[in-house]
Coordinates of C-alpha atoms in Angstrom, one line a residue:
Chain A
X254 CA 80.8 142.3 -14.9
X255 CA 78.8 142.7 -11.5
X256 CA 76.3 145.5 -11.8
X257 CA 76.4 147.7 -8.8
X258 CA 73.4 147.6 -6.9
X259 CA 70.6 149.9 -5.5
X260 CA 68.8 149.1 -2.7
X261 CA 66.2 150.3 -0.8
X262 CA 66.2 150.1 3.0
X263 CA 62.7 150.2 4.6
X264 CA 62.3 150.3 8.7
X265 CA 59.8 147.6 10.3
X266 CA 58.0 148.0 13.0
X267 CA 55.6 145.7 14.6
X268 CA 55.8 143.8 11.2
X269 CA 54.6 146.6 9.3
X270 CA 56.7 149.3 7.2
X271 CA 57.1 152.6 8.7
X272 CA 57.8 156.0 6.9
X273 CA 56.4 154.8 3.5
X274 CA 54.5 157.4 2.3
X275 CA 55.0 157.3 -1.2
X276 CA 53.1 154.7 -3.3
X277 CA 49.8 156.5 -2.4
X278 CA 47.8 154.5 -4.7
X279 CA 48.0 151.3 -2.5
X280 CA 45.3 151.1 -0.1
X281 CA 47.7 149.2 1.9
X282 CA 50.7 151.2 2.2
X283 CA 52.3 149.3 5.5
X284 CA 52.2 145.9 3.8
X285 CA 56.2 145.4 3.4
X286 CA 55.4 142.9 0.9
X287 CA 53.5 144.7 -1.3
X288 CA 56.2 147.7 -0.9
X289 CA 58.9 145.3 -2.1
X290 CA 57.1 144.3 -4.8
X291 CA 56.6 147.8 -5.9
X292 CA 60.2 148.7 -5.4
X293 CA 60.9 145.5 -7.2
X294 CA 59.6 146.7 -10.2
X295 CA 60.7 150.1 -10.4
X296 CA 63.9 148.5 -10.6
X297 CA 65.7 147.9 -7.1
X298 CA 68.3 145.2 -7.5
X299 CA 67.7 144.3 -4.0
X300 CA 66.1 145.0 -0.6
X301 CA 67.0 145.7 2.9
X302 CA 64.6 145.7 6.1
X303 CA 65.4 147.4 9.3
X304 CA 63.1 145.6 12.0
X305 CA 62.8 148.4 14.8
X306 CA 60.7 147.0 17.1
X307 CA 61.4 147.6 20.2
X308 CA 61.2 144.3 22.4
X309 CA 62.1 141.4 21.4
X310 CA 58.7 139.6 22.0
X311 CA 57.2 142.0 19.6
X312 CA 59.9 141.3 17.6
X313 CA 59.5 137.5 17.2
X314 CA 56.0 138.6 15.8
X315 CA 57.0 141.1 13.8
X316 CA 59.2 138.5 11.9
X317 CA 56.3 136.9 10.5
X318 CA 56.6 140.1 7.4
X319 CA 59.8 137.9 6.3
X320 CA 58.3 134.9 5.1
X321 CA 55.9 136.9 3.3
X322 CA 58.6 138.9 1.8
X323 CA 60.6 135.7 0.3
X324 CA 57.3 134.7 -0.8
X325 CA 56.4 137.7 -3.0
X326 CA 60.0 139.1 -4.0
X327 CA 62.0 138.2 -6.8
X328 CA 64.8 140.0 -5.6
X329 CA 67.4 139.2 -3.0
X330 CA 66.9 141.0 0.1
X331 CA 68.2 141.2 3.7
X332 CA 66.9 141.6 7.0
X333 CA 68.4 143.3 10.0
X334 CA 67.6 145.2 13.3
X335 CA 68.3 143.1 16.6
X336 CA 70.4 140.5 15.8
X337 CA 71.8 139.0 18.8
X338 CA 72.5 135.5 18.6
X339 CA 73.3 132.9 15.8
X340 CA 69.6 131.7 16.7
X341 CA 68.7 135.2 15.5
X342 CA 70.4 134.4 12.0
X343 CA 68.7 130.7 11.9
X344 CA 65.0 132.2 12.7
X345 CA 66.0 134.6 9.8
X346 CA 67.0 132.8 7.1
X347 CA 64.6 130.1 7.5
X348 CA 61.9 132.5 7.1
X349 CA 63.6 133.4 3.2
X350 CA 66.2 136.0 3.7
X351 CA 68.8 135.9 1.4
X352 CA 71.3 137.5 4.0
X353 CA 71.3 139.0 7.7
X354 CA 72.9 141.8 8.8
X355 CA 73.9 142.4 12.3
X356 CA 75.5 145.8 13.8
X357 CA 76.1 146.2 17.7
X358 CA 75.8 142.9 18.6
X359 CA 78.8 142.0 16.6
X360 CA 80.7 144.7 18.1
X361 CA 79.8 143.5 21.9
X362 CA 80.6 139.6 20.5
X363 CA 82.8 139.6 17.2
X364 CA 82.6 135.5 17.2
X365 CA 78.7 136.3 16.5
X366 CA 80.2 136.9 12.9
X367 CA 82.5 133.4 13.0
X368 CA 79.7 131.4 14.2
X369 CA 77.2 132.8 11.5
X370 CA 79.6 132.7 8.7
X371 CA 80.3 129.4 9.4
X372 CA 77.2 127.8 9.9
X373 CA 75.1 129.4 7.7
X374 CA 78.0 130.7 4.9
X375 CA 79.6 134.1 4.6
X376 CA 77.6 135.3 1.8
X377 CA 74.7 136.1 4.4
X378 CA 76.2 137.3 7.3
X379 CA 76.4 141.2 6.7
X380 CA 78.2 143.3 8.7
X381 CA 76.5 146.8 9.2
X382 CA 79.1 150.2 10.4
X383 CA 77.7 153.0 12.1
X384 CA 80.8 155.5 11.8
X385 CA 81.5 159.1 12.5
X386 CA 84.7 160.6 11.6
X387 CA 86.6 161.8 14.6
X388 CA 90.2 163.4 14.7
X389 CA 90.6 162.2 11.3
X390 CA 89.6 158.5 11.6
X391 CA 86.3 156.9 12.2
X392 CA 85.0 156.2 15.1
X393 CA 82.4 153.2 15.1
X394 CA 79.6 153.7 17.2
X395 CA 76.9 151.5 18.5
X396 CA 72.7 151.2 19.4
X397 CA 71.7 153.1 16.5
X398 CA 74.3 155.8 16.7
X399 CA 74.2 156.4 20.8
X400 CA 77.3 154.9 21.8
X401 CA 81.1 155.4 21.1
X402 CA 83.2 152.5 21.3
X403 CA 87.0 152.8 21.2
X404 CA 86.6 150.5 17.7
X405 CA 88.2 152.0 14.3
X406 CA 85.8 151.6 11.6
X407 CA 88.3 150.2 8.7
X408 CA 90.0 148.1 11.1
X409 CA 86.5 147.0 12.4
X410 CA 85.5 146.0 9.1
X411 CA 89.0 144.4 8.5
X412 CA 88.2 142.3 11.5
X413 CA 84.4 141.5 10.3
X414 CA 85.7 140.1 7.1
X415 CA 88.6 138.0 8.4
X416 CA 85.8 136.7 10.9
X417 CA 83.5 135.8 8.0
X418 CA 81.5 138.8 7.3
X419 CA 80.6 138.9 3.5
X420 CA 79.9 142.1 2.9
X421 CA 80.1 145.2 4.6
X422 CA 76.9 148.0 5.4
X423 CA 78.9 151.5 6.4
X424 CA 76.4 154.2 7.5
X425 CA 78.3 157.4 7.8
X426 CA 76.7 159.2 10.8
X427 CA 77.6 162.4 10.0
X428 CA 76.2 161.8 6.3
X429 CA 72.6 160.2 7.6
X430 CA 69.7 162.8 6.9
X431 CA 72.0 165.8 5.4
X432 CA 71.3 164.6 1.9
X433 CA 74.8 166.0 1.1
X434 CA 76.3 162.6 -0.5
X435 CA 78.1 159.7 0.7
X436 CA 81.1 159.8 3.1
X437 CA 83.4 159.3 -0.1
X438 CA 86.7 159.0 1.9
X439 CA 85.3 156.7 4.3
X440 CA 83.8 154.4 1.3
X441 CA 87.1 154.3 -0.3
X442 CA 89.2 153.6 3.1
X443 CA 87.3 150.8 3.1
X444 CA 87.6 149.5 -0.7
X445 CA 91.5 149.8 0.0
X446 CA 91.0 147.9 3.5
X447 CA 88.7 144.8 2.5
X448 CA 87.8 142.5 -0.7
X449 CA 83.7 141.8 0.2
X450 CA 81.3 144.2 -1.3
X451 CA 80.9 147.2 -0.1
X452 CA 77.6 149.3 0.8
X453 CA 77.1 152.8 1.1
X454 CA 74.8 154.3 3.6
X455 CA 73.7 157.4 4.7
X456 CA 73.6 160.9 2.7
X457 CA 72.2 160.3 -0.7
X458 CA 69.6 163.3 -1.6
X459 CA 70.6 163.6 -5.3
X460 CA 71.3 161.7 -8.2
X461 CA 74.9 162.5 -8.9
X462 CA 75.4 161.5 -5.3
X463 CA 74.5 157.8 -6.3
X464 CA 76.9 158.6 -9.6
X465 CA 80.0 159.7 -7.3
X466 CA 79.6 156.7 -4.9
X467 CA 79.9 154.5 -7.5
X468 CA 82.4 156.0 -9.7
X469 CA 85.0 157.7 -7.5
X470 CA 84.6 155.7 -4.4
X471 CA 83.8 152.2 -6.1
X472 CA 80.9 151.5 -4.0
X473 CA 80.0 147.6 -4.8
X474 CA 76.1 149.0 -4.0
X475 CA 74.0 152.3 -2.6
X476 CA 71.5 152.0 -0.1
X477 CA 69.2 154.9 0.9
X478 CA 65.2 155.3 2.5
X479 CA 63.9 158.5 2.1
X480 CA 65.3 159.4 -1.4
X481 CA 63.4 156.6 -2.7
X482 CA 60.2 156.1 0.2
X483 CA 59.1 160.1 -0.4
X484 CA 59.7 159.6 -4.3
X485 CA 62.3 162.1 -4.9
X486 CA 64.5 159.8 -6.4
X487 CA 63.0 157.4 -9.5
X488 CA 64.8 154.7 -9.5
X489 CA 64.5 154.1 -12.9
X490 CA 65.4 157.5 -13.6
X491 CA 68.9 156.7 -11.7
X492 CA 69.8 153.6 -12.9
X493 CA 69.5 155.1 -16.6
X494 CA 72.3 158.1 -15.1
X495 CA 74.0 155.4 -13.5
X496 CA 74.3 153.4 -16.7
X497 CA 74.9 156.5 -18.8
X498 CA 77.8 157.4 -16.9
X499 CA 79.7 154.1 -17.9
X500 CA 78.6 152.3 -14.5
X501 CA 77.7 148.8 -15.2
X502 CA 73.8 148.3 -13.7
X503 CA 71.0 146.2 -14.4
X504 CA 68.3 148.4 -16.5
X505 CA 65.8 145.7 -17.4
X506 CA 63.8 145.1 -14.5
X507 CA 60.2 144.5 -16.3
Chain B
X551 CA 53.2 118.7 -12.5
X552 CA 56.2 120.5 -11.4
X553 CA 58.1 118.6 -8.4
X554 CA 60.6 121.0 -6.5
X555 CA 62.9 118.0 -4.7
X556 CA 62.3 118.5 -1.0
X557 CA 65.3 117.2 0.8
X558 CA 65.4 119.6 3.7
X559 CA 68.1 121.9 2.0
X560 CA 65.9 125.3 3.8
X561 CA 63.1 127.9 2.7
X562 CA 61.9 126.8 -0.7
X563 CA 58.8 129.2 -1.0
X564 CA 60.5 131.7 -2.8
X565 CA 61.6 129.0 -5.5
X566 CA 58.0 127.4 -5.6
X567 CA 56.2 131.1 -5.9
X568 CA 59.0 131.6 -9.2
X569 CA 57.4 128.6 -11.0
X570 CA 54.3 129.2 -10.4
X571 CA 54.6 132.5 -11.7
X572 CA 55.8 131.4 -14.6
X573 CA 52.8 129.9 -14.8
X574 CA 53.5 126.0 -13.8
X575 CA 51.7 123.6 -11.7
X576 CA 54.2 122.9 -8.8
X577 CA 54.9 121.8 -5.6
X578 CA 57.3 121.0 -3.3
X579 CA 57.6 116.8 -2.0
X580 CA 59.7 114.1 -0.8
X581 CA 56.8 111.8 -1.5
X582 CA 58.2 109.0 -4.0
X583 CA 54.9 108.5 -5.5
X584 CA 54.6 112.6 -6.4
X585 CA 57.9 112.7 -8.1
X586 CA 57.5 109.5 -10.0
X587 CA 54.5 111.2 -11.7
X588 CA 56.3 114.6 -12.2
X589 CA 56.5 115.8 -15.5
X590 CA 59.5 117.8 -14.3
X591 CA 61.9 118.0 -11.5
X592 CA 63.6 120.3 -9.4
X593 CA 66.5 119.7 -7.6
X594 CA 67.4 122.9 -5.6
X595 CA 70.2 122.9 -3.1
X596 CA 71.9 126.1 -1.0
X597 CA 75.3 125.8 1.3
X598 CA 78.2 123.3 0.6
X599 CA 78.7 120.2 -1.4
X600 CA 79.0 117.7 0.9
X601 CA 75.8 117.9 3.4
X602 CA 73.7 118.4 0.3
X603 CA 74.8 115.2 -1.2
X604 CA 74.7 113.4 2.0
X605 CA 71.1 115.3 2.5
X606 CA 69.7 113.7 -1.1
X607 CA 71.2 110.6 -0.5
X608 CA 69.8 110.4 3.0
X609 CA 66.3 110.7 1.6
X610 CA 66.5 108.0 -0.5
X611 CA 65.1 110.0 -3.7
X612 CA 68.6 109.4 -6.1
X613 CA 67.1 106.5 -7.9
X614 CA 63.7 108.2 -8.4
X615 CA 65.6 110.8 -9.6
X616 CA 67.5 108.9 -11.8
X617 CA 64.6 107.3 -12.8
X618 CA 62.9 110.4 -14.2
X619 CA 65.9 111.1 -16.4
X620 CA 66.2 107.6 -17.9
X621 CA 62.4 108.2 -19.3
X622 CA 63.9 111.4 -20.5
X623 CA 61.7 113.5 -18.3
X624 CA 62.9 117.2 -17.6
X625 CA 65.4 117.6 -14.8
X626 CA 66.4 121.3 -13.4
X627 CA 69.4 121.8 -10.5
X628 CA 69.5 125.2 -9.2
X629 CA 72.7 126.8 -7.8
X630 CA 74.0 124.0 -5.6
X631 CA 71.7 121.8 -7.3
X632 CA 73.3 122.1 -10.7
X633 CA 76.7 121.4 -8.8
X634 CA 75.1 118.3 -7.7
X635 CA 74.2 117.3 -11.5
X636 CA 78.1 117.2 -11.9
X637 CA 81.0 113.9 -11.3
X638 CA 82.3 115.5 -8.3
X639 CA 83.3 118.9 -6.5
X640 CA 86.4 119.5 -4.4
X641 CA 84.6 121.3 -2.0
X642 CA 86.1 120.7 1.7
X643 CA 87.7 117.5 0.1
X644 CA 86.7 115.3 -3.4
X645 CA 83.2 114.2 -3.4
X646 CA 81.2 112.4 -5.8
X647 CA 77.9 114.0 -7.7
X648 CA 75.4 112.5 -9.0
X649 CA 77.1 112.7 -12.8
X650 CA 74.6 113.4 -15.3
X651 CA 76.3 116.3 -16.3
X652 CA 80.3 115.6 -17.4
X653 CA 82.3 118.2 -15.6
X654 CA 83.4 118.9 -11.9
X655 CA 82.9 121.3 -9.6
X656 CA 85.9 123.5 -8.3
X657 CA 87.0 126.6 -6.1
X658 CA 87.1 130.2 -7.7
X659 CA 91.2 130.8 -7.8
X660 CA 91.0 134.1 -9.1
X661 CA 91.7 138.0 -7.5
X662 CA 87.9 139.1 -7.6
X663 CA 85.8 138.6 -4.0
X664 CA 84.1 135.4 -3.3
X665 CA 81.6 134.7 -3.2
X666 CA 80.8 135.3 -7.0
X667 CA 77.8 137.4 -5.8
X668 CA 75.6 140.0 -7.6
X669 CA 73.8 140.6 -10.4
X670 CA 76.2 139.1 -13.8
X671 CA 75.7 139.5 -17.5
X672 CA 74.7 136.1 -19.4
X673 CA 77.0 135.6 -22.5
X674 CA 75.3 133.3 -24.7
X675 CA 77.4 129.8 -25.9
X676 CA 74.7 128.2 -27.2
X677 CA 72.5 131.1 -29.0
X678 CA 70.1 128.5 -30.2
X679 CA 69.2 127.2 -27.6
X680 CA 65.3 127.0 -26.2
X681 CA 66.2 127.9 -22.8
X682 CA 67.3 131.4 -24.1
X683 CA 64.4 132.2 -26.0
X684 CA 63.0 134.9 -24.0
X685 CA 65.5 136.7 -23.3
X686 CA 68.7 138.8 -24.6
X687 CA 72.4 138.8 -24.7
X688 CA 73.5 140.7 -21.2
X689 CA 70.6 140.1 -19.3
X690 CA 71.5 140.5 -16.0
X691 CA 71.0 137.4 -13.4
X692 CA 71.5 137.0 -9.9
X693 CA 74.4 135.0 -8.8
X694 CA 75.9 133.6 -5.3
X695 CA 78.3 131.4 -4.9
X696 CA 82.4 130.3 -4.5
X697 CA 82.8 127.3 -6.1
X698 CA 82.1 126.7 -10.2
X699 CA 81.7 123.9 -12.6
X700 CA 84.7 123.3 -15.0
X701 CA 85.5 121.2 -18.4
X702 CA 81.5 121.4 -19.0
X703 CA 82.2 123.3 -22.5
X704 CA 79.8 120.9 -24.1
X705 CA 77.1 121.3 -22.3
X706 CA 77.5 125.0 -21.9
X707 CA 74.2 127.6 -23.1
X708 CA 75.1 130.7 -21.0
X709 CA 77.5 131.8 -18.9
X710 CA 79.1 134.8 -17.0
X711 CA 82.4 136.6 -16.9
X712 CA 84.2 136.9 -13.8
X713 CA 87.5 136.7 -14.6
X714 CA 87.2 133.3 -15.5
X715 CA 84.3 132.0 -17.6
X716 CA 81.6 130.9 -15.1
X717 CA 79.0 128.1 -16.6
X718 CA 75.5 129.6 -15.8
X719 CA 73.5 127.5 -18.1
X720 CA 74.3 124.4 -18.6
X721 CA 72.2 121.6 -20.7
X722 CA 72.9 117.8 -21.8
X723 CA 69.3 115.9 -23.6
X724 CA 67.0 116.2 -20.7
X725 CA 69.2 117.3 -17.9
X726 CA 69.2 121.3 -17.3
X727 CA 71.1 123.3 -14.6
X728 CA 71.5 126.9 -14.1
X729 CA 74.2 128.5 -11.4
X730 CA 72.7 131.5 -10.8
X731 CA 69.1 131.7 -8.9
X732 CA 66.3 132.2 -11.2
X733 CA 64.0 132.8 -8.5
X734 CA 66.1 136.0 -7.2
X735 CA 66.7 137.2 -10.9
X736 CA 63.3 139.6 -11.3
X737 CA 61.5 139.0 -14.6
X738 CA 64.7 138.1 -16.6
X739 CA 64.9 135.2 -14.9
X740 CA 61.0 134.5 -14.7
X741 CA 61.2 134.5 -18.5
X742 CA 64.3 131.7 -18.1
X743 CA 61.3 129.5 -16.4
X744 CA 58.6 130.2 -19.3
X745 CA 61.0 129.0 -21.7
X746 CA 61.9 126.3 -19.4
X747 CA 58.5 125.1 -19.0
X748 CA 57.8 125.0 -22.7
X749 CA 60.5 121.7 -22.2
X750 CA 58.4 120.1 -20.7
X751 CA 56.5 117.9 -22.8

């Protein structure tokens, strides 16, 4: 059986990692490869960077953390933040991503998501959700949260997948930062909609939040940043929960 | 010497950092003279059948690689590579492999997503066998990809359960193949590559 997954999510900017305070003992704490690496071995099944660079000159540059990342890391991981164009997903993968994940660009140009999937295979092109539940639906929203489009998110994602889109990212808005637990009814609207993995973002501040999304929502994987960046959350420590409440996870990571 | 077969099939670093961390000398060519003096190969391979066949084909390295096996010299296909390995796939129509393995490559026809992709379980055919020396029954290896190799019982070592029973090792004399990606499969599958290594004579 597949393990569920947890993953990480670390923010780049100007090709260094940004908010990761914890692993004090490195000198260089910015490297992202040298973070991966250590999130590696505590036990993350895989990996996802958020470049936030602002322009996309600096961005080019930035890049440059991605081939040292496939380099150094023996896990999969994916790379997002500013993906435009099917260019965008070439420059990517040919650096070593494993996947690429692309938000409001794919609402602005849904064949974005067709052309990747088909050039490059669907098990790559990652479709990530910003959501926020609005007169009983979801509402998807795009550029980080800032704009309201007249999208529904499950039907959204229905259309990412039938477009090629092989797994879906959904970050609750109204979840992000409240450390209150995943948006369990959005996570299983979107089981019941689509058959690619699905990721759960934004909202995780305990353990049993990780055990909930996983058990009573049927969350294919959990992403989260701060939990795990400001060492609140072992991720051993979870995994052994995880796996002690009957969820199937990969506990030998050394 | 290690030879990763470079047949422009994308990034390979990540493949050539996993071996030598497992502590082999290798590199990554397309020079005929390099892989004649490998002591084993790598044939590594990402996206569909087809273009990767064409690809190999188109670099003129088939009978160097043939070569290699007929003096019994190790031979490793990863993911797509081990597809290659087989008599054909019906990937986007019938195409023919290189056949060192018996078996054929086929679509997943089952009610579970697809891509296969995630972290699996190994369930061991071939307990003996030197490839699984370091590691343990349920191991957990990463995995991506929609099509599968079928009638290959005899050569099966490991595989994984996903609704059907997906080879994930596979092994005939000299010839070695594994489905999932060692490379992406942590220390589990580091310790797939020591044993691998200690093939190599």
């Amino acid at each position: 059986m597949i393990a569920k997954r947890i993953i990480p999510c670390l923010d780049v900017r100007d090709g260094r990692v940004v908010k990761g305070r914890k692993f004090k003992d490195i000198l260089d704490v910015e490297d992202p490869a040298v973070l991966a690496k250590r999130y590696a071995l505590e036990g993350a099944d895989e990996l996802v960077f958020y470049d936030i660079t602002a322009s996309s000159e600096r961005r080019a540059i930035s890049l440059s953390f991605v081939e040292e990342v496939a380099r150094e890391l023996d896990i999969p991981f994916s790379v997002g933040g500013g993906v435009r164009s099917v260019e965008d997903f070439r420059t990517i993968l040919r650096k070593g991503a494993d996947k690429v994940s692309v938000n409001s660009a794919a609402v602005h140009d849904p064949e974005l998501i067709r052309e990747a999937s088909r050039r490059f295979g669907n098990q790559c092109v990652v479709l990530s959700i910003d959501a926020k539940k609005e007169n009983g639906g979801y509402v998807v929203y795009t550029e980080g949260g800032r704009n309201a489009t007249a999208l529904d998110a499950v039907e959204w994602a229905k259309e990412g997948v039938r477009l090629g889109a092989g797994e879906i990212v959904i970050n609750s808005i109204d979840a992000d930062g409240m450390k209150e637990g995943y948006d369990i009814d959005l996570l299983r609207r979107l089981k019941k909609a689509v058959n690619v993995p699905i990721i759960a973002s934004g909202g995780a501040g305990a353990i049993e939040h990780f055990v909930e999304a996983a058990k009573v929502a049927d969350a294919d994987g959990m992403l989260a940043a701060s939990v795990f960046h400001f060492g609140e959350i072992p991720i051993e420590a979870l995994k052994k929960v995880l796996s002690e409440n009957d969820i199937p996870i990969r506990l030998k990571v050394k | 010497m290690i030879v990763i077969l470079d047949y422009d099939v994308g990034n390979l670093a990540s493949v050539l950092q996993s071996f030598k961390k497992a502590g082999m000398d290798a590199v990554v060519s397309k020079d005929p003279g390099t892989i004649q003096a490998a002591d084993a190969l790598i044939l590594p391979g990402v996206g569909a059948f087809a273009p990767a066949m064409d690809a190999l084909r188109a670099s003129g390295l088939i009978p160097y690689l043939k070569e290699h096996v007929d003096k019994k010299k190790p031979l490793l296909g990863i993911c797509l590579g081990m597809q290659l390995l087989f008599e054909s796939s019906d990937e986007h129509g019938l195409h023919e492999g290189l056949g060192l393995l018996p078996g054929k490559i086929t679509h997943f026809d089952i009610s579970l997503n697809i891509p296969h992709m995630g972290w699996n379980g190994l369930k061991f055919d071939n307990e003996s066998h030197p490839l699984l020396k370091y590691i343990e029954e349920g191991d957990y290896v990463y995995f991506v990809h929609s099509y599968y190799a079928v009638e290959a019982d005899d050569t099966l070592v490991a595989s994984a359960e996903y609704e059907v029973n997906v080879p994930a090792i596979v092994a005939k004399n000299n010839v070695y193949g594994m489905q999932f990606h060692p490379e992406k499969s942590g220390p589990v599958g580091s310790r797939i590559l020591k044993a691998f290594k200690e093939l190599i004579p």
